[in-house]
CSV table of C-alpha atoms in Angstrom, one decimal:
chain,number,residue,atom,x,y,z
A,20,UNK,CA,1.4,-16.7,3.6
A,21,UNK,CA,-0.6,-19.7,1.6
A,22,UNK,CA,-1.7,-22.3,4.3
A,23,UNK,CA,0.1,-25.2,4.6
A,24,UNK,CA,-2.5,-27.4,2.0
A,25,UNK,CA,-2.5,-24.7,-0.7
A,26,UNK,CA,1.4,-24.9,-1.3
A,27,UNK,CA,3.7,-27.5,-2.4
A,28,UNK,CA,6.6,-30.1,-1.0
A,29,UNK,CA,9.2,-27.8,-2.8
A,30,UNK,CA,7.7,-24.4,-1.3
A,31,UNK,CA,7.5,-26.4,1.5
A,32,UNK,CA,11.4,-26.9,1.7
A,33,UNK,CA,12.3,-23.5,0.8
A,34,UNK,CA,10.0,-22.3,3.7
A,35,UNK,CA,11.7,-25.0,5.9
A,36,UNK,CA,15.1,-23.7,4.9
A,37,UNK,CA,14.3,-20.1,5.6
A,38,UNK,CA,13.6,-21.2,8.6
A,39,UNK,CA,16.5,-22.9,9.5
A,40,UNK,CA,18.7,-19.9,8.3
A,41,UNK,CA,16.8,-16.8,10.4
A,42,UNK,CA,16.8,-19.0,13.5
A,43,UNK,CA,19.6,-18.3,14.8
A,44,UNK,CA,19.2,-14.6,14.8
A,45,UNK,CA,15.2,-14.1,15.5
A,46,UNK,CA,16.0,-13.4,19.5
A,47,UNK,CA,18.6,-11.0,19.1
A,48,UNK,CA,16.8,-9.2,16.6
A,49,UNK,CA,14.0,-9.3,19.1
A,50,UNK,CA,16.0,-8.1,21.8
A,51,UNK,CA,17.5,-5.1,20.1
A,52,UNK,CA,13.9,-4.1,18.8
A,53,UNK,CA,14.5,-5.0,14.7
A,54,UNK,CA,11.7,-5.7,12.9
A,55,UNK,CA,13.8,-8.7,11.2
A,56,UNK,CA,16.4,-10.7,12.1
A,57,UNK,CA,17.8,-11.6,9.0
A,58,UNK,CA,17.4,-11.1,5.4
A,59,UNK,CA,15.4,-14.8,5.2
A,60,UNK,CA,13.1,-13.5,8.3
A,61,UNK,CA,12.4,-10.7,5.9
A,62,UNK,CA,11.2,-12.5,3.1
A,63,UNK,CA,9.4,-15.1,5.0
A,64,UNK,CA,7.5,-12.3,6.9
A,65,UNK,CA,6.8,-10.2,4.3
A,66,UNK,CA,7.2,-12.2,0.9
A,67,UNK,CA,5.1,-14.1,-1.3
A,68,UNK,CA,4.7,-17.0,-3.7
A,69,UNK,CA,5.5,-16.8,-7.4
A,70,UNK,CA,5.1,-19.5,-9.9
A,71,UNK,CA,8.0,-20.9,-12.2
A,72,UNK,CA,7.3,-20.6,-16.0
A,73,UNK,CA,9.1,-22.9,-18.1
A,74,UNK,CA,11.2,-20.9,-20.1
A,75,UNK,CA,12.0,-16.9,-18.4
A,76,UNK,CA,13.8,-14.7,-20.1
A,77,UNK,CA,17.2,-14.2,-18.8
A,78,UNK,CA,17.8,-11.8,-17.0
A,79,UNK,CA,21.8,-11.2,-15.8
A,80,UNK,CA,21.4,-10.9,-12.3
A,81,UNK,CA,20.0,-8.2,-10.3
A,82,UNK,CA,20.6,-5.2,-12.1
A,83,UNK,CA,19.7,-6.9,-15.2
A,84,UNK,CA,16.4,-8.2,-13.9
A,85,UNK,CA,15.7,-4.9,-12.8
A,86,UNK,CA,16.0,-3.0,-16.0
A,87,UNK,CA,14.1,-5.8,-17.5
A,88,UNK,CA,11.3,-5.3,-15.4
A,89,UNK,CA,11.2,-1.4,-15.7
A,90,UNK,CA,11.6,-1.4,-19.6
A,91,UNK,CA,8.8,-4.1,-19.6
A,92,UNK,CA,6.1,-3.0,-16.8
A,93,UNK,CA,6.8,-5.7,-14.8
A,94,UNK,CA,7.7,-6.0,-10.9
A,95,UNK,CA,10.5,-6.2,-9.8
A,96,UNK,CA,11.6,-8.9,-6.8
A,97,UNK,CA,13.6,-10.1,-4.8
A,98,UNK,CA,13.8,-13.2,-2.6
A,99,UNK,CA,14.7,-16.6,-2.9
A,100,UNK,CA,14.7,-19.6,-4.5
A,101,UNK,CA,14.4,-23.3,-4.1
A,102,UNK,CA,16.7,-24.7,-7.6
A,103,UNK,CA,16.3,-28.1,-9.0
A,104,UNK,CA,18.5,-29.8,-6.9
A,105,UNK,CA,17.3,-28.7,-3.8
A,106,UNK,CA,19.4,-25.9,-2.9
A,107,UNK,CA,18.0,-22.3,-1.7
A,108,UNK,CA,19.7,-19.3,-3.9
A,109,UNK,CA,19.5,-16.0,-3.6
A,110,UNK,CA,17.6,-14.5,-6.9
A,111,UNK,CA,16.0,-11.5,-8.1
A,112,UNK,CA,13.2,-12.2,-10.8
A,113,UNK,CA,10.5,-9.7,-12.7
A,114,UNK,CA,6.6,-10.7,-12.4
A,115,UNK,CA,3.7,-10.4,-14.3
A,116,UNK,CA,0.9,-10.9,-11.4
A,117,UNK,CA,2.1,-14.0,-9.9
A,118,UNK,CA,3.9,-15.6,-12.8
A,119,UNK,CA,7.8,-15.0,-13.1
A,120,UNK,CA,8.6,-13.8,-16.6
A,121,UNK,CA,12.2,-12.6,-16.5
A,122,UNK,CA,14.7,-14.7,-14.0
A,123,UNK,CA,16.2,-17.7,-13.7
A,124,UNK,CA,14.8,-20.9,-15.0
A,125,UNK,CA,15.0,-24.4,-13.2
A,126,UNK,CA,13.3,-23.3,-10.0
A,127,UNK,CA,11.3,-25.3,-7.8
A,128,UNK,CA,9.9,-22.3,-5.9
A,129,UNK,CA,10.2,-19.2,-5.4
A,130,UNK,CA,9.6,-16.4,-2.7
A,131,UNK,CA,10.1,-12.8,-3.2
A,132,UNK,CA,9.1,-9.4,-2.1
A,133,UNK,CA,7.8,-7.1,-5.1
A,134,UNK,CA,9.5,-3.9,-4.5
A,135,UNK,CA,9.1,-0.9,-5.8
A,136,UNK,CA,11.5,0.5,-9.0
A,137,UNK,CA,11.9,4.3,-7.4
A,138,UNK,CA,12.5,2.4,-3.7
A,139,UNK,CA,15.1,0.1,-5.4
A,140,UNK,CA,16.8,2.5,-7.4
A,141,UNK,CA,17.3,4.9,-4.0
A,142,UNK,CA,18.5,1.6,-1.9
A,143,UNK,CA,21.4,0.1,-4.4
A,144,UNK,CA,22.4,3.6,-4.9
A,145,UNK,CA,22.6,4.1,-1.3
A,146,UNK,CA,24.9,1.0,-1.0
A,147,UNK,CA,26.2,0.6,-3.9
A,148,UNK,CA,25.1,-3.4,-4.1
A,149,UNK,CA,23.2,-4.4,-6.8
A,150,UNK,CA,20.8,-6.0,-4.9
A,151,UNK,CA,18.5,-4.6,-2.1
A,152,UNK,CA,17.8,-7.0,0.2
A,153,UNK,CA,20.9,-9.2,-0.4
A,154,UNK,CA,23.0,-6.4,0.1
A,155,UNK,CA,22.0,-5.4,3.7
A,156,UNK,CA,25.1,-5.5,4.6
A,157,UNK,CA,26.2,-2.6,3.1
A,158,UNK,CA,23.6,-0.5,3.8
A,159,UNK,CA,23.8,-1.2,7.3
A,160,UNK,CA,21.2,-3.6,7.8
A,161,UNK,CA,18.3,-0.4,7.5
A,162,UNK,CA,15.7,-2.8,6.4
A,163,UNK,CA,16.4,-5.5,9.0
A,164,UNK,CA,16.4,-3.2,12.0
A,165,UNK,CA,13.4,-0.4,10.7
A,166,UNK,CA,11.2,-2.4,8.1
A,167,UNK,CA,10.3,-1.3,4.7
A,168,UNK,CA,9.7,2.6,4.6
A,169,UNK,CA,5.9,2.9,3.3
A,170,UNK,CA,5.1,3.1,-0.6
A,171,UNK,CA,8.2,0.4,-0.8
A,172,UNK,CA,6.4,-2.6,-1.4
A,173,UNK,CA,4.3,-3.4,-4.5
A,174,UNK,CA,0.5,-3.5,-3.3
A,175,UNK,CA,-0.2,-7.0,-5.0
A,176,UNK,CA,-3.2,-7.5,-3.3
């Protein structure tokens, strides 16, 4: 995570609100041996910044951000977002680097984990939810309680 002076008053919030929202279920999670105790414990542990362009393509949700970003060699994540007024959504976007290129537009900020196509593909199929880490639920919280299997995550580093 970017140190407190390298990010700004609206990554700030979303950070804040993240917070707020994993709270609640950090000791239990603790207690039963999880690696996370909710889906916004996930992506502040293991997400990163992305930067807002002006004008992303759209992208119709998560299935349609995710064929976007396999047809255009992009990566494809998931996380959250901050929108303009103030209010943390759920969102999927595809990345060039750092910069968002397909998503939604109007974000403040943005934090996301870059996950793999072929891990993505095996997840929703699994659960049948068109999102992986929003749809936890039905796939029986697996990344909450064991973590990301290895060769999930995009190596952005």
């Amino acid at each position: 995570m970017c140190p407190d002076e390298l990010i700004s008053e609206a990554d700030k919030q979303l950070l804040a609100e993240l917070d707020r929202r994993a709270a609640p279920t950090r000791d239990q999670a603790a207690a039963a041996l999880w690696v996370y105790g909710s889906v916004e414990d996930l992506v502040i542990q293991a997400g990163r910044w992305y930067l807002p362009t002006v004008a992303p393509l759209p992208a119709g949700g998560f299935s349609g951000v995710a064929r976007q970003a396999r047809e255009r060699g992009l990566q494809y994540v998931e996380g959250f977002l901050l929108d303009v007024n103030y209010v943390l959504r759920e969102a999927a976007w595809a990345a060039n680097g750092d910069l968002i290129v397909v998503g939604t537009a109007g974000g403040l900020a943005f934090r996301g984990v870059p996950l793999r196509a072929g891990f993505a593909d095996i997840v929703r199929k699994r659960s049948g939810s068109a999102s992986v880490l929003h749809g936890q639920r039905l796939d029986r919280w697996r990344l909450l309680e064991f973590g990301f299997p290895r060769n999930a995550l995009v190596d952005t580093t």
